[in-house]
Structure formats: C-alpha cells, structure tokens
Amino acid sequence: MSGQRRKGPLQNLISTIAAGLLLAAIVKELRMPREQRTWHGRIAAVPYDLRRPTVARIRAAWWNPDDPRLLTPRAFGVGWAINLARVRQLLPIGERT
C-alpha cells in the first residue's frame, strides 16, 4: 500500500456533510448584500466562521479556561473545536494524591 488509509463510510458521510455545510454557508453569505456579509454565523445550527483566523479566535476555540463549554465554534471553518482547557479541568491530568 502507498501509506494512505481508506476512509470508512462514516468518515465519508461526515466529510460530505461538512462540505455541504461549508458550501451552504458560502452561498448564504453571497446571497446577502455585500455590506451585510459577516462571514460567520450558523447554518443548520452548526457554527461557521470564514473570516481570516486570528490568534484570539484560535485561542478562544482551543484553549479558553473561562468558557465552560467543551465544544466551541471553530476559529475557521465549519463545526466545533474542543476546548482543551475545559478538558483539562474535567480530567484529573497531572494531579497527584
């Protein structure tokens, strides 16, 4: 084999849904007048953000100890990120008794 793994049916389904949501988000934004486009919001209850990512938004998505949510909107793209600071709070990582 060439080192590439084949995607299973579930991975194919998830990829297809993600691509469809991304396309729907782009179409949603392009249908609005230019001055009303924000390039972030929700499509079918799934968050999207198509703006250029910033360090602040990346950090808010992936490491935000002040946010109690485990899943946060991605800094760029469609879907959610895992708030690793919340994971650390929930798991006893590094604690010694």
PDB file of N, CA, C and O in Angstrom, residues 19-77:
ATOM      1  N   ALA A  19     -18.650  19.340   3.907  1.00  0.00           N
ATOM      2  CA  ALA A  19     -18.507  20.056   2.639  1.00  0.00           C
ATOM      3  C   ALA A  19     -19.819  20.730   2.248  1.00  0.00           C
ATOM      4  O   ALA A  19     -19.826  21.871   1.776  1.00  0.00           O
ATOM      5  N   GLY A  20     -20.928  20.045   2.453  1.00  0.00           N
ATOM      6  CA  GLY A  20     -22.237  20.626   2.143  1.00  0.00           C
ATOM      7  C   GLY A  20     -22.543  21.834   3.015  1.00  0.00           C
ATOM      8  O   GLY A  20     -23.057  22.847   2.529  1.00  0.00           O
ATOM      9  N   LEU A  21     -22.214  21.744   4.297  1.00  0.00           N
ATOM     10  CA  LEU A  21     -22.437  22.883   5.198  1.00  0.00           C
ATOM     11  C   LEU A  21     -21.550  24.064   4.824  1.00  0.00           C
ATOM     12  O   LEU A  21     -21.985  25.217   4.862  1.00  0.00           O
ATOM     13  N   LEU A  22     -20.314  23.778   4.461  1.00  0.00           N
ATOM     14  CA  LEU A  22     -19.410  24.845   4.041  1.00  0.00           C
ATOM     15  C   LEU A  22     -19.953  25.539   2.795  1.00  0.00           C
ATOM     16  O   LEU A  22     -20.008  26.770   2.733  1.00  0.00           O
ATOM     17  N   LEU A  23     -20.372  24.760   1.828  1.00  0.00           N
ATOM     18  CA  LEU A  23     -20.952  25.327   0.613  1.00  0.00           C
ATOM     19  C   LEU A  23     -22.203  26.136   0.931  1.00  0.00           C
ATOM     20  O   LEU A  23     -22.390  27.244   0.412  1.00  0.00           O
ATOM     21  N   ALA A  24     -23.054  25.620   1.801  1.00  0.00           N
ATOM     22  CA  ALA A  24     -24.278  26.334   2.181  1.00  0.00           C
ATOM     23  C   ALA A  24     -23.953  27.652   2.882  1.00  0.00           C
ATOM     24  O   ALA A  24     -24.629  28.664   2.660  1.00  0.00           O
ATOM     25  N   ALA A  25     -22.922  27.659   3.716  1.00  0.00           N
ATOM     26  CA  ALA A  25     -22.527  28.889   4.407  1.00  0.00           C
ATOM     27  C   ALA A  25     -22.029  29.936   3.411  1.00  0.00           C
ATOM     28  O   ALA A  25     -22.365  31.119   3.516  1.00  0.00           O
ATOM     29  N   ILE A  26     -21.248  29.499   2.441  1.00  0.00           N
ATOM     30  CA  ILE A  26     -20.749  30.428   1.422  1.00  0.00           C
ATOM     31  C   ILE A  26     -21.903  30.997   0.608  1.00  0.00           C
ATOM     32  O   ILE A  26     -21.980  32.209   0.378  1.00  0.00           O
ATOM     33  N   VAL A  27     -22.822  30.128   0.200  1.00  0.00           N
ATOM     34  CA  VAL A  27     -23.987  30.590  -0.564  1.00  0.00           C
ATOM     35  C   VAL A  27     -24.823  31.560   0.268  1.00  0.00           C
ATOM     36  O   VAL A  27     -25.258  32.604  -0.235  1.00  0.00           O
ATOM     37  N   LYS A  28     -25.023  31.246   1.548  1.00  0.00           N
ATOM     38  CA  LYS A  28     -25.788  32.133   2.441  1.00  0.00           C
ATOM     39  C   LYS A  28     -25.169  33.523   2.478  1.00  0.00           C
ATOM     40  O   LYS A  28     -25.867  34.528   2.366  1.00  0.00           O
ATOM     41  N   GLU A  29     -23.850  33.585   2.622  1.00  0.00           N
ATOM     42  CA  GLU A  29     -23.179  34.880   2.691  1.00  0.00           C
ATOM     43  C   GLU A  29     -23.240  35.621   1.353  1.00  0.00           C
ATOM     44  O   GLU A  29     -23.468  36.827   1.322  1.00  0.00           O
ATOM     45  N   LEU A  30     -23.053  34.912   0.266  1.00  0.00           N
ATOM     46  CA  LEU A  30     -23.039  35.559  -1.047  1.00  0.00           C
ATOM     47  C   LEU A  30     -24.416  36.048  -1.476  1.00  0.00           C
ATOM     48  O   LEU A  30     -24.512  36.952  -2.314  1.00  0.00           O
ATOM     49  N   ARG A  31     -25.465  35.482  -0.899  1.00  0.00           N
ATOM     50  CA  ARG A  31     -26.823  35.942  -1.243  1.00  0.00           C
ATOM     51  C   ARG A  31     -27.170  37.262  -0.548  1.00  0.00           C
ATOM     52  O   ARG A  31     -28.131  37.920  -0.940  1.00  0.00           O
ATOM     53  N   MET A  32     -26.406  37.618   0.474  1.00  0.00           N
ATOM     54  CA  MET A  32     -26.654  38.883   1.175  1.00  0.00           C
ATOM     55  C   MET A  32     -25.965  40.028   0.428  1.00  0.00           C
ATOM     56  O   MET A  32     -24.960  39.802  -0.255  1.00  0.00           O
ATOM     57  N   PRO A  33     -26.496  41.247   0.589  1.00  0.00           N
ATOM     58  CA  PRO A  33     -25.769  42.389   0.028  1.00  0.00           C
ATOM     59  C   PRO A  33     -24.367  42.463   0.647  1.00  0.00           C
ATOM     60  O   PRO A  33     -24.177  42.104   1.809  1.00  0.00           O
ATOM     61  N   ARG A  34     -23.416  42.899  -0.137  1.00  0.00           N
ATOM     62  CA  ARG A  34     -22.009  42.918   0.289  1.00  0.00           C
ATOM     63  C   ARG A  34     -21.818  43.557   1.664  1.00  0.00           C
ATOM     64  O   ARG A  34     -21.072  43.051   2.491  1.00  0.00           O
ATOM     65  N   GLU A  35     -22.500  44.652   1.928  1.00  0.00           N
ATOM     66  CA  GLU A  35     -22.310  45.365   3.207  1.00  0.00           C
ATOM     67  C   GLU A  35     -22.908  44.620   4.408  1.00  0.00           C
ATOM     68  O   GLU A  35     -22.616  44.947   5.552  1.00  0.00           O
ATOM     69  N   GLN A  36     -23.736  43.621   4.168  1.00  0.00           N
ATOM     70  CA  GLN A  36     -24.337  42.853   5.263  1.00  0.00           C
ATOM     71  C   GLN A  36     -23.630  41.526   5.531  1.00  0.00           C
ATOM     72  O   GLN A  36     -23.946  40.832   6.488  1.00  0.00           O
ATOM     73  N   ARG A  37     -22.665  41.181   4.714  1.00  0.00           N
ATOM     74  CA  ARG A  37     -21.952  39.905   4.893  1.00  0.00           C
ATOM     75  C   ARG A  37     -21.024  39.975   6.099  1.00  0.00           C
ATOM     76  O   ARG A  37     -20.232  40.897   6.226  1.00  0.00           O
ATOM     77  N   THR A  38     -21.129  38.988   6.967  1.00  0.00           N
ATOM     78  CA  THR A  38     -20.244  38.921   8.128  1.00  0.00           C
ATOM     79  C   THR A  38     -19.252  37.769   8.020  1.00  0.00           C
ATOM     80  O   THR A  38     -18.242  37.753   8.703  1.00  0.00           O
ATOM     81  N   TRP A  39     -19.564  36.782   7.219  1.00  0.00           N
ATOM     82  CA  TRP A  39     -18.754  35.590   7.001  1.00  0.00           C
ATOM     83  C   TRP A  39     -18.609  34.739   8.251  1.00  0.00           C
ATOM     84  O   TRP A  39     -17.679  33.962   8.390  1.00  0.00           O
ATOM     85  N   HIS A  40     -19.545  34.884   9.180  1.00  0.00           N
ATOM     86  CA  HIS A  40     -19.620  33.979  10.326  1.00  0.00           C
ATOM     87  C   HIS A  40     -21.053  33.941  10.801  1.00  0.00           C
ATOM     88  O   HIS A  40     -21.829  34.865  10.583  1.00  0.00           O
ATOM     89  N   GLY A  41     -21.436  32.821  11.393  1.00  0.00           N
ATOM     90  CA  GLY A  41     -22.797  32.640  11.864  1.00  0.00           C
ATOM     91  C   GLY A  41     -23.096  31.162  12.031  1.00  0.00           C
ATOM     92  O   GLY A  41     -22.213  30.378  12.379  1.00  0.00           O
ATOM     93  N   ARG A  42     -24.335  30.792  11.763  1.00  0.00           N
ATOM     94  CA  ARG A  42     -24.759  29.394  11.870  1.00  0.00           C
ATOM     95  C   ARG A  42     -25.517  28.995  10.615  1.00  0.00           C
ATOM     96  O   ARG A  42     -26.255  29.797  10.050  1.00  0.00           O
ATOM     97  N   ILE A  43     -25.321  27.749  10.237  1.00  0.00           N
ATOM     98  CA  ILE A  43     -26.072  27.166   9.130  1.00  0.00           C
ATOM     99  C   ILE A  43     -26.571  25.820   9.632  1.00  0.00           C
ATOM    100  O   ILE A  43     -25.771  24.994  10.087  1.00  0.00           O
ATOM    101  N   ALA A  44     -27.866  25.620   9.645  1.00  0.00           N
ATOM    102  CA  ALA A  44     -28.468  24.383  10.163  1.00  0.00           C
ATOM    103  C   ALA A  44     -27.976  24.106  11.592  1.00  0.00           C
ATOM    104  O   ALA A  44     -27.624  22.986  11.932  1.00  0.00           O
ATOM    105  N   ALA A  45     -27.900  25.143  12.410  1.00  0.00           N
ATOM    106  CA  ALA A  45     -27.487  25.081  13.830  1.00  0.00           C
ATOM    107  C   ALA A  45     -26.003  24.762  14.011  1.00  0.00           C
ATOM    108  O   ALA A  45     -25.540  24.577  15.129  1.00  0.00           O
ATOM    109  N   VAL A  46     -25.235  24.721  12.940  1.00  0.00           N
ATOM    110  CA  VAL A  46     -23.802  24.447  13.024  1.00  0.00           C
ATOM    111  C   VAL A  46     -23.054  25.765  12.814  1.00  0.00           C
ATOM    112  O   VAL A  46     -23.303  26.469  11.833  1.00  0.00           O
ATOM    113  N   PRO A  47     -22.130  26.107  13.709  1.00  0.00           N
ATOM    114  CA  PRO A  47     -21.406  27.368  13.547  1.00  0.00           C
ATOM    115  C   PRO A  47     -20.415  27.326  12.388  1.00  0.00           C
ATOM    116  O   PRO A  47     -19.852  26.281  12.075  1.00  0.00           O
ATOM    117  N   TYR A  48     -20.243  28.482  11.762  1.00  0.00           N
ATOM    118  CA  TYR A  48     -19.211  28.618  10.734  1.00  0.00           C
ATOM    119  C   TYR A  48     -18.526  29.963  10.900  1.00  0.00           C
ATOM    120  O   TYR A  48     -19.109  30.914  11.404  1.00  0.00           O
ATOM    121  N   ASP A  49     -17.273  30.025  10.526  1.00  0.00           N
ATOM    122  CA  ASP A  49     -16.518  31.271  10.541  1.00  0.00           C
ATOM    123  C   ASP A  49     -15.550  31.219   9.374  1.00  0.00           C
ATOM    124  O   ASP A  49     -14.624  30.407   9.356  1.00  0.00           O
ATOM    125  N   LEU A  50     -15.781  32.048   8.391  1.00  0.00           N
ATOM    126  CA  LEU A  50     -14.971  32.043   7.178  1.00  0.00           C
ATOM    127  C   LEU A  50     -14.056  33.257   7.104  1.00  0.00           C
ATOM    128  O   LEU A  50     -13.439  33.512   6.072  1.00  0.00           O
ATOM    129  N   ARG A  51     -13.951  34.002   8.215  1.00  0.00           N
ATOM    130  CA  ARG A  51     -13.028  35.129   8.272  1.00  0.00           C
ATOM    131  C   ARG A  51     -11.612  34.602   8.493  1.00  0.00           C
ATOM    132  O   ARG A  51     -11.418  33.477   8.949  1.00  0.00           O
ATOM    133  N   ARG A  52     -10.635  35.435   8.181  1.00  0.00           N
ATOM    134  CA  ARG A  52      -9.246  35.055   8.437  1.00  0.00           C
ATOM    135  C   ARG A  52      -9.089  34.810   9.940  1.00  0.00           C
ATOM    136  O   ARG A  52      -9.482  35.636  10.744  1.00  0.00           O
ATOM    137  N   PRO A  53      -8.530  33.665  10.323  1.00  0.00           N
ATOM    138  CA  PRO A  53      -8.398  33.374  11.753  1.00  0.00           C
ATOM    139  C   PRO A  53      -7.417  34.326  12.431  1.00  0.00           C
ATOM    140  O   PRO A  53      -6.445  34.760  11.821  1.00  0.00           O
ATOM    141  N   THR A  54      -7.702  34.638  13.678  1.00  0.00           N
ATOM    142  CA  THR A  54      -6.798  35.454  14.484  1.00  0.00           C
ATOM    143  C   THR A  54      -6.317  34.610  15.656  1.00  0.00           C
ATOM    144  O   THR A  54      -6.946  33.604  16.014  1.00  0.00           O
ATOM    145  N   VAL A  55      -5.239  35.033  16.270  1.00  0.00           N
ATOM    146  CA  VAL A  55      -4.720  34.326  17.435  1.00  0.00           C
ATOM    147  C   VAL A  55      -5.777  34.301  18.533  1.00  0.00           C
ATOM    148  O   VAL A  55      -5.979  33.279  19.190  1.00  0.00           O
ATOM    149  N   ALA A  56      -6.474  35.407  18.731  1.00  0.00           N
ATOM    150  CA  ALA A  56      -7.501  35.480  19.785  1.00  0.00           C
ATOM    151  C   ALA A  56      -8.626  34.473  19.531  1.00  0.00           C
ATOM    152  O   ALA A  56      -9.079  33.800  20.458  1.00  0.00           O
ATOM    153  N   ARG A  57      -9.087  34.356  18.279  1.00  0.00           N
ATOM    154  CA  ARG A  57     -10.165  33.413  17.986  1.00  0.00           C
ATOM    155  C   ARG A  57      -9.682  31.963  18.063  1.00  0.00           C
ATOM    156  O   ARG A  57     -10.416  31.085  18.512  1.00  0.00           O
ATOM    157  N   ILE A  58      -8.456  31.719  17.652  1.00  0.00           N
ATOM    158  CA  ILE A  58      -7.907  30.364  17.769  1.00  0.00           C
ATOM    159  C   ILE A  58      -7.817  29.981  19.238  1.00  0.00           C
ATOM    160  O   ILE A  58      -8.212  28.888  19.638  1.00  0.00           O
ATOM    161  N   ARG A  59      -7.317  30.875  20.039  1.00  0.00           N
ATOM    162  CA  ARG A  59      -7.197  30.592  21.472  1.00  0.00           C
ATOM    163  C   ARG A  59      -8.569  30.412  22.113  1.00  0.00           C
ATOM    164  O   ARG A  59      -8.771  29.506  22.930  1.00  0.00           O
ATOM    165  N   ALA A  60      -9.528  31.247  21.751  1.00  0.00           N
ATOM    166  CA  ALA A  60     -10.879  31.130  22.316  1.00  0.00           C
ATOM    167  C   ALA A  60     -11.512  29.792  21.942  1.00  0.00           C
ATOM    168  O   ALA A  60     -12.288  29.237  22.718  1.00  0.00           O
ATOM    169  N   ALA A  61     -11.183  29.276  20.780  1.00  0.00           N
ATOM    170  CA  ALA A  61     -11.746  27.998  20.341  1.00  0.00           C
ATOM    171  C   ALA A  61     -11.056  26.817  21.009  1.00  0.00           C
ATOM    172  O   ALA A  61     -11.712  25.882  21.451  1.00  0.00           O
ATOM    173  N   TRP A  62      -9.742  26.842  21.094  1.00  0.00           N
ATOM    174  CA  TRP A  62      -8.982  25.669  21.522  1.00  0.00           C
ATOM    175  C   TRP A  62      -8.493  25.715  22.964  1.00  0.00           C
ATOM    176  O   TRP A  62      -8.193  24.671  23.540  1.00  0.00           O
ATOM    177  N   TRP A  63      -8.357  26.901  23.561  1.00  0.00           N
ATOM    178  CA  TRP A  63      -7.860  26.986  24.943  1.00  0.00           C
ATOM    179  C   TRP A  63      -8.500  28.189  25.616  1.00  0.00           C
ATOM    180  O   TRP A  63      -7.997  29.302  25.547  1.00  0.00           O
ATOM    181  N   ASN A  64      -9.637  27.963  26.269  1.00  0.00           N
ATOM    182  CA  ASN A  64     -10.362  29.045  26.922  1.00  0.00           C
ATOM    183  C   ASN A  64     -10.858  28.566  28.281  1.00  0.00           C
ATOM    184  O   ASN A  64     -11.972  28.054  28.400  1.00  0.00           O
ATOM    185  N   PRO A  65     -10.031  28.715  29.332  1.00  0.00           N
ATOM    186  CA  PRO A  65     -10.429  28.241  30.654  1.00  0.00           C
ATOM    187  C   PRO A  65     -11.655  28.961  31.223  1.00  0.00           C
ATOM    188  O   PRO A  65     -12.310  28.455  32.122  1.00  0.00           O
ATOM    189  N   ASP A  66     -11.983  30.140  30.682  1.00  0.00           N
ATOM    190  CA  ASP A  66     -13.136  30.894  31.172  1.00  0.00           C
ATOM    191  C   ASP A  66     -14.453  30.452  30.545  1.00  0.00           C
ATOM    192  O   ASP A  66     -15.516  30.883  30.957  1.00  0.00           O
ATOM    193  N   ASP A  67     -14.385  29.596  29.528  1.00  0.00           N
ATOM    194  CA  ASP A  67     -15.586  29.120  28.842  1.00  0.00           C
ATOM    195  C   ASP A  67     -15.917  27.720  29.355  1.00  0.00           C
ATOM    196  O   ASP A  67     -15.104  26.814  29.252  1.00  0.00           O
ATOM    197  N   PRO A  68     -17.113  27.529  29.916  1.00  0.00           N
ATOM    198  CA  PRO A  68     -17.459  26.215  30.463  1.00  0.00           C
ATOM    199  C   PRO A  68     -17.792  25.167  29.394  1.00  0.00           C
ATOM    200  O   PRO A  68     -17.912  23.988  29.709  1.00  0.00           O
ATOM    201  N   ARG A  69     -17.901  25.584  28.139  1.00  0.00           N
ATOM    202  CA  ARG A  69     -18.266  24.636  27.083  1.00  0.00           C
ATOM    203  C   ARG A  69     -17.080  23.752  26.702  1.00  0.00           C
ATOM    204  O   ARG A  69     -15.947  24.207  26.647  1.00  0.00           O
ATOM    205  N   LEU A  70     -17.382  22.496  26.419  1.00  0.00           N
ATOM    206  CA  LEU A  70     -16.371  21.568  25.924  1.00  0.00           C
ATOM    207  C   LEU A  70     -16.162  21.768  24.418  1.00  0.00           C
ATOM    208  O   LEU A  70     -15.042  21.729  23.923  1.00  0.00           O
ATOM    209  N   LEU A  71     -17.245  22.011  23.704  1.00  0.00           N
ATOM    210  CA  LEU A  71     -17.193  22.269  22.268  1.00  0.00           C
ATOM    211  C   LEU A  71     -17.463  23.745  22.012  1.00  0.00           C
ATOM    212  O   LEU A  71     -18.469  24.283  22.474  1.00  0.00           O
ATOM    213  N   THR A  72     -16.573  24.388  21.283  1.00  0.00           N
ATOM    214  CA  THR A  72     -16.704  25.803  20.960  1.00  0.00           C
ATOM    215  C   THR A  72     -16.672  25.970  19.445  1.00  0.00           C
ATOM    216  O   THR A  72     -16.136  25.106  18.739  1.00  0.00           O
ATOM    217  N   PRO A  73     -17.217  27.055  18.918  1.00  0.00           N
ATOM    218  CA  PRO A  73     -17.152  27.261  17.468  1.00  0.00           C
ATOM    219  C   PRO A  73     -15.701  27.334  16.994  1.00  0.00           C
ATOM    220  O   PRO A  73     -14.829  27.876  17.679  1.00  0.00           O
ATOM    221  N   ARG A  74     -15.451  26.767  15.834  1.00  0.00           N
ATOM    222  CA  ARG A  74     -14.092  26.776  15.280  1.00  0.00           C
ATOM    223  C   ARG A  74     -13.644  28.195  14.963  1.00  0.00           C
ATOM    224  O   ARG A  74     -14.465  29.060  14.649  1.00  0.00           O
ATOM    225  N   ALA A  75     -12.353  28.419  14.999  1.00  0.00           N
ATOM    226  CA  ALA A  75     -11.791  29.726  14.647  1.00  0.00           C
ATOM    227  C   ALA A  75     -11.869  29.957  13.144  1.00  0.00           C
ATOM    228  O   ALA A  75     -11.896  31.096  12.686  1.00  0.00           O
ATOM    229  N   PHE A  76     -11.895  28.872  12.368  1.00  0.00           N
ATOM    230  CA  PHE A  76     -12.035  28.974  10.923  1.00  0.00           C
ATOM    231  C   PHE A  76     -12.660  27.688  10.416  1.00  0.00           C
ATOM    232  O   PHE A  76     -12.244  26.590  10.789  1.00  0.00           O
ATOM    233  N   GLY A  77     -13.669  27.814   9.588  1.00  0.00           N
ATOM    234  CA  GLY A  77     -14.309  26.645   9.001  1.00  0.00           C
ATOM    235  C   GLY A  77     -15.702  26.419   9.548  1.00  0.00           C
ATOM    236  O   GLY A  77     -16.352  27.329  10.054  1.00  0.00           O
TER     237      GLY A  77
END
